[in-house]
């Protein structure tokens, strides 16, 4: 094991995936329980949605050609031959010169290819309506299969279902969903100076922040956090806790003790857990350089920095893609409000607050050291300064990864 064998974020994720066994058991669950879970295989639409041609407006179903040339001064007069009842098929088909009353969502009768909004009609009598504005074929209608075509891929394997996704599956009649079991992630916090949240810290002590932020991040990514508490700076104690976590979960995250120092033994403990062990010790990022990446018996073991902001940034970059590999990260482009310096060969992730100014997004850096958790709570995302850059000038555009 070589300390600070520095990797880029992309290299780190790649090497971890190469050695890790990311396969997760799958099961079929009711649609009502699928929210937030990743689909186990591609889901195909079993049928067209909508399953019939329907109206998107209240008005009259018509043949569009019967309305051509209509105006307020010279309406097109059509015979009203009935009304489409909601939830029922139309009783009659339309012949040329005929119209049928219809409500939003109603099924178009055979022969109809458009709907005239009620606002563009005038009632002559119970059997006659005047159309005062022409409609084109397809206007104010949705055709069968316009939303979903039978056989198309609704969601690819690995996609994590959102509320709107569950709604789409419901519309397509998918009542049961093949999903992946959420990964269980062991959470360990190390440090003699760390005390429980409910305890008043003594001189030189701090409350346990990382157990809560890391567990929250795991849950937000679709995993199941399993906390193993605070472990003192002792090789045997940390080895025992990490061994137990490794046996009981799919992945282990240890925060603290990742830098090079006389009392920082996390890398040695992780390397002693099994093969292949530590794959890198150090990331080309700020904050978060002293990060440990390892795989033991196919399970990722990540050593995060002890400072809460550094730990959260690295979790977002390294752990999140392992928990939810199918996720697409949300990012926006924004102009930075001030100059930001960076060292070439290192990616910087700067906490920023977003605001809109003159129609553009502006990223305002929230400066502060990596131990200041309040800076993270005030931020909307992380501005990315690339590896090959020496920084950005005020007014330049950067990518901002949204929280």
Short mmCIF file of C-alpha atoms in Angstrom, two decimals:
data_model
loop_
_atom_site.label_atom_id
_atom_site.label_comp_id
_atom_site.label_asym_id
_atom_site.label_seq_id
_atom_site.Cartn_x
_atom_site.Cartn_y
_atom_site.Cartn_z
CA UNK A 1 0.00 0.00 0.00
CA UNK A 2 1.34 3.41 -1.03
CA UNK A 3 0.05 6.45 0.78
CA UNK A 4 -1.32 9.24 -1.40
CA UNK A 5 -1.30 7.38 -4.67
CA UNK A 6 -3.42 10.21 -6.02
CA UNK A 7 -6.19 9.55 -8.56
CA UNK A 8 -8.62 11.76 -10.42
CA UNK A 9 -12.29 11.29 -9.57
CA UNK A 10 -12.94 9.50 -12.85
CA UNK A 11 -9.97 7.18 -12.32
CA UNK A 12 -11.06 6.47 -8.74
CA UNK A 13 -14.61 5.48 -9.68
CA UNK A 14 -13.34 3.40 -12.60
CA UNK A 15 -10.86 1.40 -10.51
CA UNK A 16 -13.40 0.82 -7.75
CA UNK A 17 -15.97 -0.48 -10.24
CA UNK A 18 -13.34 -2.72 -11.82
CA UNK A 19 -12.77 -4.63 -8.59
CA UNK A 20 -16.16 -4.27 -6.91
CA UNK A 21 -19.01 -6.68 -7.43
CA UNK A 22 -21.89 -4.24 -7.85
CA UNK A 23 -24.49 -6.92 -8.63
CA UNK A 24 -27.54 -6.62 -6.37
CA UNK A 25 -30.39 -9.08 -5.91
CA UNK A 26 -33.63 -8.23 -7.66
CA UNK A 27 -37.26 -8.77 -6.84
CA UNK A 28 -40.67 -7.80 -8.12
CA UNK A 29 -42.55 -5.29 -6.00
CA UNK A 30 -45.96 -3.61 -6.23
CA UNK A 31 -45.90 -0.27 -8.06
CA UNK A 32 -46.95 1.53 -4.86
CA UNK A 33 -43.69 0.41 -3.21
CA UNK A 34 -41.32 1.12 -6.11
CA UNK A 35 -40.64 4.82 -5.53
CA UNK A 36 -36.94 5.52 -5.07
CA UNK A 37 -35.82 2.05 -6.14
CA UNK A 38 -33.69 1.22 -9.19
CA UNK A 39 -35.27 -0.94 -11.87
CA UNK A 40 -33.61 -4.32 -12.33
CA UNK A 41 -34.09 -4.58 -16.09
CA UNK A 42 -35.45 -2.57 -18.98
CA UNK A 43 -39.19 -1.99 -18.59
CA UNK A 44 -41.17 -2.11 -21.85
CA UNK A 45 -44.57 -0.52 -22.34
CA UNK A 46 -47.21 -3.25 -22.56
CA UNK A 47 -49.72 -1.06 -24.43
CA UNK A 48 -50.31 2.29 -26.12
CA UNK A 49 -51.06 5.30 -23.94
CA UNK A 50 -53.54 6.77 -24.45
CA UNK A 51 -55.35 3.74 -25.74
CA UNK A 52 -57.73 5.81 -27.89
CA UNK A 53 -57.88 9.16 -29.68
CA UNK A 54 -59.17 11.76 -27.23
CA UNK A 55 -60.01 15.42 -26.85
CA UNK A 56 -57.82 17.91 -24.97
CA UNK A 57 -60.55 20.57 -24.88
CA UNK A 58 -64.23 21.01 -24.13
CA UNK A 59 -66.03 21.58 -27.42
CA UNK A 60 -67.16 19.68 -30.51
CA UNK A 61 -65.54 16.75 -32.27
CA UNK A 62 -65.53 17.46 -36.00
CA UNK A 63 -64.03 16.61 -39.36
CA UNK A 64 -61.44 19.38 -39.76
CA UNK A 65 -62.23 19.77 -43.46
CA UNK A 66 -65.79 20.83 -42.55
CA UNK A 67 -64.40 23.91 -40.75
CA UNK A 68 -62.05 25.19 -43.43
CA UNK A 69 -62.83 28.83 -44.25
CA UNK A 70 -65.04 29.34 -41.19
CA UNK A 71 -65.03 32.80 -39.59
CA UNK A 72 -67.11 34.88 -37.22
CA UNK A 73 -68.70 36.57 -40.21
CA UNK A 74 -69.32 33.34 -42.05
CA UNK A 75 -69.53 30.37 -39.62
CA UNK A 76 -69.46 26.77 -40.76
CA UNK A 77 -72.78 25.26 -39.69
CA UNK A 78 -72.70 21.63 -38.58
CA UNK A 79 -75.35 19.17 -37.46
CA UNK A 80 -74.97 18.10 -33.80
CA UNK A 81 -75.56 14.35 -33.68
CA UNK A 82 -74.92 13.57 -30.03
CA UNK A 83 -72.59 13.84 -27.08
CA UNK A 84 -69.62 11.74 -26.00
CA UNK A 85 -70.02 10.61 -22.41
CA UNK A 86 -66.89 10.39 -20.27
CA UNK A 87 -65.62 6.85 -19.83
CA UNK A 88 -67.74 5.53 -22.69
CA UNK A 89 -67.18 4.87 -26.38
CA UNK A 90 -69.11 7.20 -28.74
CA UNK A 91 -72.40 5.75 -29.89
CA UNK A 92 -72.20 7.08 -33.45
CA UNK A 93 -69.61 7.89 -36.10
CA UNK A 94 -69.39 11.31 -37.74
CA UNK A 95 -70.41 11.80 -41.33
CA UNK A 96 -69.43 14.92 -43.33
CA UNK A 97 -71.17 18.03 -42.00
CA UNK A 98 -71.71 16.59 -38.51
CA UNK A 99 -70.32 17.40 -35.03
CA UNK A 100 -70.51 15.78 -31.60
CA UNK A 101 -70.30 17.45 -28.18
CA UNK A 102 -67.22 16.31 -26.27
CA UNK A 103 -65.46 17.12 -22.98
CA UNK A 104 -61.75 17.17 -22.20
CA UNK A 105 -60.52 13.58 -22.15
CA UNK A 106 -63.47 12.23 -24.12
CA UNK A 107 -62.97 9.59 -26.82
CA UNK A 108 -63.17 10.90 -30.39
CA UNK A 109 -65.95 9.31 -32.43
CA UNK A 110 -65.01 7.52 -35.61
CA UNK A 111 -64.70 9.98 -38.49
CA UNK A 112 -63.62 12.90 -36.27
CA UNK A 113 -60.04 14.18 -36.59
CA UNK A 114 -60.14 17.44 -34.60
CA UNK A 115 -61.95 19.30 -31.83
CA UNK A 116 -63.29 22.85 -32.00
CA UNK A 117 -63.04 24.67 -28.67
CA UNK A 118 -66.45 25.64 -27.32
CA UNK A 119 -65.25 29.28 -27.29
CA UNK A 120 -65.06 29.16 -31.08
CA UNK A 121 -68.63 28.03 -31.59
CA UNK A 122 -72.08 29.55 -31.42
CA UNK A 123 -75.27 27.63 -30.70
CA UNK A 124 -77.95 28.00 -33.35
CA UNK A 125 -80.36 25.44 -31.90
CA UNK A 126 -80.20 22.00 -30.23
CA UNK A 127 -79.28 20.34 -33.51
CA UNK A 128 -77.02 22.98 -35.07
CA UNK A 129 -73.73 24.63 -34.10
CA UNK A 130 -71.83 27.36 -35.90
CA UNK A 131 -68.02 27.09 -35.99
CA UNK A 132 -66.38 30.53 -36.07
CA UNK A 133 -62.72 29.48 -36.45
CA UNK A 134 -61.27 26.63 -38.52
CA UNK A 135 -59.24 23.78 -37.01
CA UNK A 136 -56.49 21.69 -38.55
CA UNK A 137 -56.49 17.89 -38.51
CA UNK A 138 -55.30 16.71 -35.09
CA UNK A 139 -55.92 20.07 -33.41
CA UNK A 140 -56.99 19.87 -29.74
CA UNK A 141 -56.62 16.10 -29.74
CA UNK A 142 -54.20 13.45 -28.50
CA UNK A 143 -53.84 10.41 -30.72
CA UNK A 144 -53.55 6.81 -29.56
CA UNK A 145 -49.95 6.14 -28.54
CA UNK A 146 -48.92 9.83 -28.55
CA UNK A 147 -47.72 9.47 -24.93
CA UNK A 148 -46.38 5.91 -24.96
CA UNK A 149 -46.01 3.37 -27.76
CA UNK A 150 -46.44 -0.32 -26.93
CA UNK A 151 -43.04 -2.01 -26.81
CA UNK A 152 -40.94 1.11 -26.22
CA UNK A 153 -38.45 1.19 -23.34
CA UNK A 154 -39.99 3.18 -20.53
CA UNK A 155 -36.98 2.94 -18.20
CA UNK A 156 -33.58 1.34 -18.68
CA UNK A 157 -32.08 -1.00 -16.13
CA UNK A 158 -30.56 0.92 -13.22
CA UNK A 159 -32.88 3.92 -13.46
CA UNK A 160 -34.08 5.08 -10.05
CA UNK A 161 -37.80 5.73 -10.04
CA UNK A 162 -39.11 9.23 -9.29
CA UNK A 163 -42.75 10.16 -8.57
CA UNK A 164 -43.37 11.07 -12.23
CA UNK A 165 -41.84 7.76 -13.30
CA UNK A 166 -44.24 5.85 -11.06
CA UNK A 167 -47.06 7.82 -12.68
CA UNK A 168 -45.88 6.82 -16.15
CA UNK A 169 -45.79 3.16 -15.15
CA UNK A 170 -49.31 3.48 -13.76
CA UNK A 171 -50.52 5.01 -17.02
CA UNK A 172 -48.99 2.09 -18.93
CA UNK A 173 -50.65 -0.47 -16.67
CA UNK A 174 -47.42 -1.73 -15.07
CA UNK A 175 -48.69 -2.88 -11.67
CA UNK A 176 -45.56 -4.77 -10.62
CA UNK A 177 -41.98 -3.55 -11.10
CA UNK A 178 -38.69 -5.50 -11.22
CA UNK A 179 -36.40 -3.60 -8.85
CA UNK A 180 -32.93 -3.96 -7.35
CA UNK A 181 -32.59 -4.38 -3.62
CA UNK A 182 -31.19 -1.12 -2.20
CA UNK A 183 -27.57 -1.53 -1.08
CA UNK A 184 -26.88 -1.59 2.64
CA UNK A 185 -24.05 0.79 3.50
CA UNK A 186 -22.18 0.55 6.80
CA UNK A 187 -21.38 3.94 8.40
CA UNK A 188 -18.43 4.23 10.79
CA UNK A 189 -17.05 7.40 12.37
CA UNK A 190 -13.60 7.37 13.94
CA UNK A 191 -11.79 9.71 16.32
CA UNK A 192 -11.03 10.03 20.03
CA UNK A 193 -12.32 13.60 19.84
CA UNK A 194 -15.79 12.62 18.57
CA UNK A 195 -18.69 12.48 21.04
CA UNK A 196 -22.39 11.64 20.52
CA UNK A 197 -24.74 14.43 19.47
CA UNK A 198 -26.60 14.41 22.78
CA UNK A 199 -23.37 14.88 24.77
CA UNK A 200 -21.88 18.29 25.56
CA UNK A 201 -18.35 18.34 24.11
CA UNK A 202 -15.45 18.85 26.50
CA UNK A 203 -12.22 20.66 25.67
CA UNK A 204 -10.91 19.48 22.29
CA UNK A 205 -14.02 17.44 21.55
CA UNK A 206 -16.63 17.81 18.79
CA UNK A 207 -20.03 16.27 18.20
CA UNK A 208 -20.47 13.48 15.67
CA UNK A 209 -21.57 15.12 12.42
CA UNK A 210 -20.42 12.61 9.83
CA UNK A 211 -22.57 9.71 11.05
CA UNK A 212 -25.64 11.81 10.31
CA UNK A 213 -24.52 13.42 7.05
CA UNK A 214 -23.20 10.16 5.62
CA UNK A 215 -26.32 8.23 6.63
CA UNK A 216 -28.47 10.96 5.11
CA UNK A 217 -26.49 10.89 1.88
CA UNK A 218 -26.83 7.11 1.66
CA UNK A 219 -30.60 7.34 2.09
CA UNK A 220 -30.85 10.19 -0.42
CA UNK A 221 -29.01 8.02 -2.97
CA UNK A 222 -31.42 5.14 -2.52
CA UNK A 223 -29.31 3.04 -0.14
CA UNK A 224 -30.00 1.79 3.37
CA UNK A 225 -27.62 3.28 5.97
CA UNK A 226 -26.49 1.02 8.82
CA UNK A 227 -24.71 2.91 11.60
CA UNK A 228 -21.89 1.30 13.57
CA UNK A 229 -21.29 4.25 15.88
CA UNK A 230 -18.17 6.10 16.92
CA UNK A 231 -14.94 4.08 17.08
CA UNK A 232 -11.88 5.33 18.96
CA UNK A 233 -8.46 5.74 17.34
CA UNK A 234 -7.36 2.19 17.97
CA UNK A 235 -6.34 -0.33 15.30
CA UNK A 236 -8.04 -3.33 16.89
CA UNK A 237 -11.26 -1.45 17.69
CA UNK A 238 -11.55 -0.05 14.17
CA UNK A 239 -10.64 -3.40 12.60
CA UNK A 240 -13.36 -5.13 14.63
CA UNK A 241 -16.02 -2.57 13.68
CA UNK A 242 -15.01 -2.53 10.02
CA UNK A 243 -14.96 -6.33 9.82
CA UNK A 244 -18.45 -6.55 11.26
CA UNK A 245 -19.75 -3.84 8.93
CA UNK A 246 -18.15 -5.55 5.94
CA UNK A 247 -19.81 -8.85 6.82
CA UNK A 248 -23.26 -7.32 7.33
CA UNK A 249 -23.49 -4.74 4.52
CA UNK A 250 -22.72 -4.29 0.81
CA UNK A 251 -20.38 -1.32 1.23
CA UNK A 252 -18.58 0.41 4.10
CA UNK A 253 -17.88 4.12 4.57
CA UNK A 254 -15.40 5.15 7.27
CA UNK A 255 -14.97 8.85 8.02
CA UNK A 256 -11.90 10.20 9.79
CA UNK A 257 -8.34 8.97 10.09
CA UNK A 258 -7.61 9.07 6.36
CA UNK A 259 -4.69 11.54 6.34
CA UNK A 260 -1.09 10.61 6.97
CA UNK A 261 -0.29 10.92 10.68
CA UNK A 262 0.84 8.99 13.70
CA UNK A 263 -2.72 8.29 14.87
CA UNK A 264 -4.35 7.88 11.45
CA UNK A 265 -4.50 4.16 10.85
CA UNK A 266 -7.68 3.87 8.75
CA UNK A 267 -5.78 2.98 5.58
CA UNK A 268 -3.83 0.24 7.39
CA UNK A 269 -7.01 -1.18 8.90
CA UNK A 270 -8.81 -1.22 5.55
CA UNK A 271 -5.85 -2.82 3.83
CA UNK A 272 -5.79 -5.53 6.49
CA UNK A 273 -9.44 -6.47 5.88
CA UNK A 274 -8.72 -8.50 2.76
CA UNK A 275 -7.89 -8.51 -0.95
CA UNK A 276 -7.37 -6.54 -3.09
CA UNK A 277 -7.41 -3.94 -0.32
CA UNK A 278 -6.47 -0.27 -0.79
CA UNK A 279 -6.49 0.72 -4.47
CA UNK A 280 -5.68 4.39 -3.98
CA UNK A 281 -5.00 6.78 -1.15
CA UNK A 282 -5.55 10.33 -2.29
CA UNK A 283 -7.77 12.17 -4.76
CA UNK A 284 -6.76 15.04 -7.00
CA UNK A 285 -9.52 17.19 -5.53
CA UNK A 286 -10.06 19.95 -3.03
CA UNK A 287 -11.55 19.49 -0.53
CA UNK A 288 -11.03 15.79 0.07
CA UNK A 289 -7.49 14.87 -1.01
CA UNK A 290 -6.86 12.29 1.79
CA UNK A 291 -9.53 9.84 0.54
CA UNK A 292 -9.03 6.07 0.64
CA UNK A 293 -10.55 3.77 -1.96
CA UNK A 294 -10.52 0.03 -1.42
CA UNK A 295 -12.37 -3.13 -2.34
CA UNK A 296 -12.48 -6.16 -0.05
CA UNK A 297 -14.04 -9.41 -1.31
CA UNK A 298 -15.94 -7.48 -3.97
CA UNK A 299 -17.30 -4.84 -1.56
CA UNK A 300 -16.21 -1.18 -1.75
CA UNK A 301 -14.68 0.29 1.42
CA UNK A 302 -14.25 4.07 1.31
CA UNK A 303 -12.25 6.10 3.80
CA UNK A 304 -13.58 9.67 3.83
CA UNK A 305 -11.84 12.67 5.39
CA UNK A 306 -12.92 13.57 8.90
CA UNK A 307 -13.89 17.17 8.13
CA UNK A 308 -17.64 17.18 7.38
CA UNK A 309 -17.54 19.27 4.19
CA UNK A 310 -14.66 17.27 2.72
CA UNK A 311 -16.48 14.06 3.60
CA UNK A 312 -19.72 15.20 1.95
CA UNK A 313 -18.00 16.41 -1.21
CA UNK A 314 -16.08 13.16 -1.65
CA UNK A 315 -19.18 11.09 -0.86
CA UNK A 316 -20.96 12.89 -3.69
CA UNK A 317 -18.10 12.22 -6.11
CA UNK A 318 -17.07 8.66 -5.19
CA UNK A 319 -19.69 6.88 -3.08
CA UNK A 320 -22.82 8.14 -4.80
CA UNK A 321 -21.95 6.64 -8.23
CA UNK A 322 -21.30 3.28 -6.56
CA UNK A 323 -24.65 3.25 -4.75
CA UNK A 324 -26.67 4.42 -7.73
CA UNK A 325 -24.71 3.87 -10.96
CA UNK A 326 -27.70 4.66 -13.18
CA UNK A 327 -28.21 8.14 -11.76
CA UNK A 328 -27.79 11.22 -13.95
CA UNK A 329 -26.27 14.09 -11.97
CA UNK A 330 -28.04 17.42 -12.25
CA UNK A 331 -25.77 20.30 -13.20
CA UNK A 332 -26.36 23.86 -14.40
CA UNK A 333 -24.14 26.49 -15.98
CA UNK A 334 -23.66 29.66 -13.97
CA UNK A 335 -21.36 32.68 -13.92
CA UNK A 336 -19.14 32.95 -10.85
CA UNK A 337 -19.41 36.24 -9.01
CA UNK A 338 -15.73 36.39 -8.05
CA UNK A 339 -12.32 35.10 -9.06
CA UNK A 340 -11.46 31.58 -7.89
CA UNK A 341 -7.91 30.26 -7.95
CA UNK A 342 -6.97 26.58 -8.31
CA UNK A 343 -3.83 24.48 -8.70
CA UNK A 344 -3.43 22.78 -12.11
CA UNK A 345 -3.79 19.01 -11.84
CA UNK A 346 -6.44 19.24 -9.14
CA UNK A 347 -10.22 19.58 -9.38
CA UNK A 348 -11.72 22.12 -7.01
CA UNK A 349 -15.30 21.84 -5.78
CA UNK A 350 -16.45 25.18 -4.43
CA UNK A 351 -19.64 25.57 -2.40
CA UNK A 352 -21.88 28.14 -4.07
CA UNK A 353 -25.24 29.79 -3.60
CA UNK A 354 -27.21 30.36 -6.81
CA UNK A 355 -29.18 33.45 -7.69
CA UNK A 356 -30.70 34.82 -10.88
CA UNK A 357 -29.36 38.14 -12.14
CA UNK A 358 -30.39 39.79 -15.43
CA UNK A 359 -31.83 36.51 -16.64
CA UNK A 360 -28.67 34.50 -15.88
CA UNK A 361 -27.68 32.17 -13.08
CA UNK A 362 -24.92 33.54 -10.87
CA UNK A 363 -22.88 31.31 -8.57
CA UNK A 364 -21.78 33.11 -5.43
CA UNK A 365 -18.96 31.23 -3.64
CA UNK A 366 -19.46 30.46 0.03
CA UNK A 367 -15.94 30.53 1.33
CA UNK A 368 -14.87 28.64 4.43
CA UNK A 369 -12.66 25.82 5.59
CA UNK A 370 -13.67 22.19 5.20
CA UNK A 371 -14.59 21.82 8.87
CA UNK A 372 -17.37 24.41 8.67
CA UNK A 373 -20.58 22.46 8.10
CA UNK A 374 -22.70 25.64 7.97
CA UNK A 375 -21.12 26.54 4.62
CA UNK A 376 -22.53 23.32 3.16
CA UNK A 377 -25.99 23.94 4.59
CA UNK A 378 -26.09 27.39 2.95
CA UNK A 379 -25.00 26.12 -0.47
CA UNK A 380 -27.12 25.09 -3.45
CA UNK A 381 -24.37 23.11 -5.13
CA UNK A 382 -20.70 22.71 -5.97
CA UNK A 383 -18.99 24.76 -8.68
CA UNK A 384 -16.45 22.62 -10.54
CA UNK A 385 -13.02 24.00 -11.45
CA UNK A 386 -11.43 21.53 -13.84
CA UNK A 387 -8.09 19.74 -13.55
CA UNK A 388 -6.41 21.63 -16.37
CA UNK A 389 -7.45 25.05 -15.11
CA UNK A 390 -5.59 27.46 -12.88
CA UNK A 391 -8.90 28.88 -11.75
CA UNK A 392 -11.66 31.04 -13.16
CA UNK A 393 -12.12 34.77 -13.42
CA UNK A 394 -15.18 36.62 -12.18
CA UNK A 395 -17.91 36.37 -14.81
CA UNK A 396 -16.72 33.08 -16.31
CA UNK A 397 -19.17 30.21 -16.59
CA UNK A 398 -18.72 27.00 -14.59
CA UNK A 399 -20.68 23.78 -14.10
CA UNK A 400 -22.53 23.61 -10.79
CA UNK A 401 -23.48 20.18 -9.45
CA UNK A 402 -26.81 20.64 -7.68
CA UNK A 403 -27.46 19.15 -4.25
#
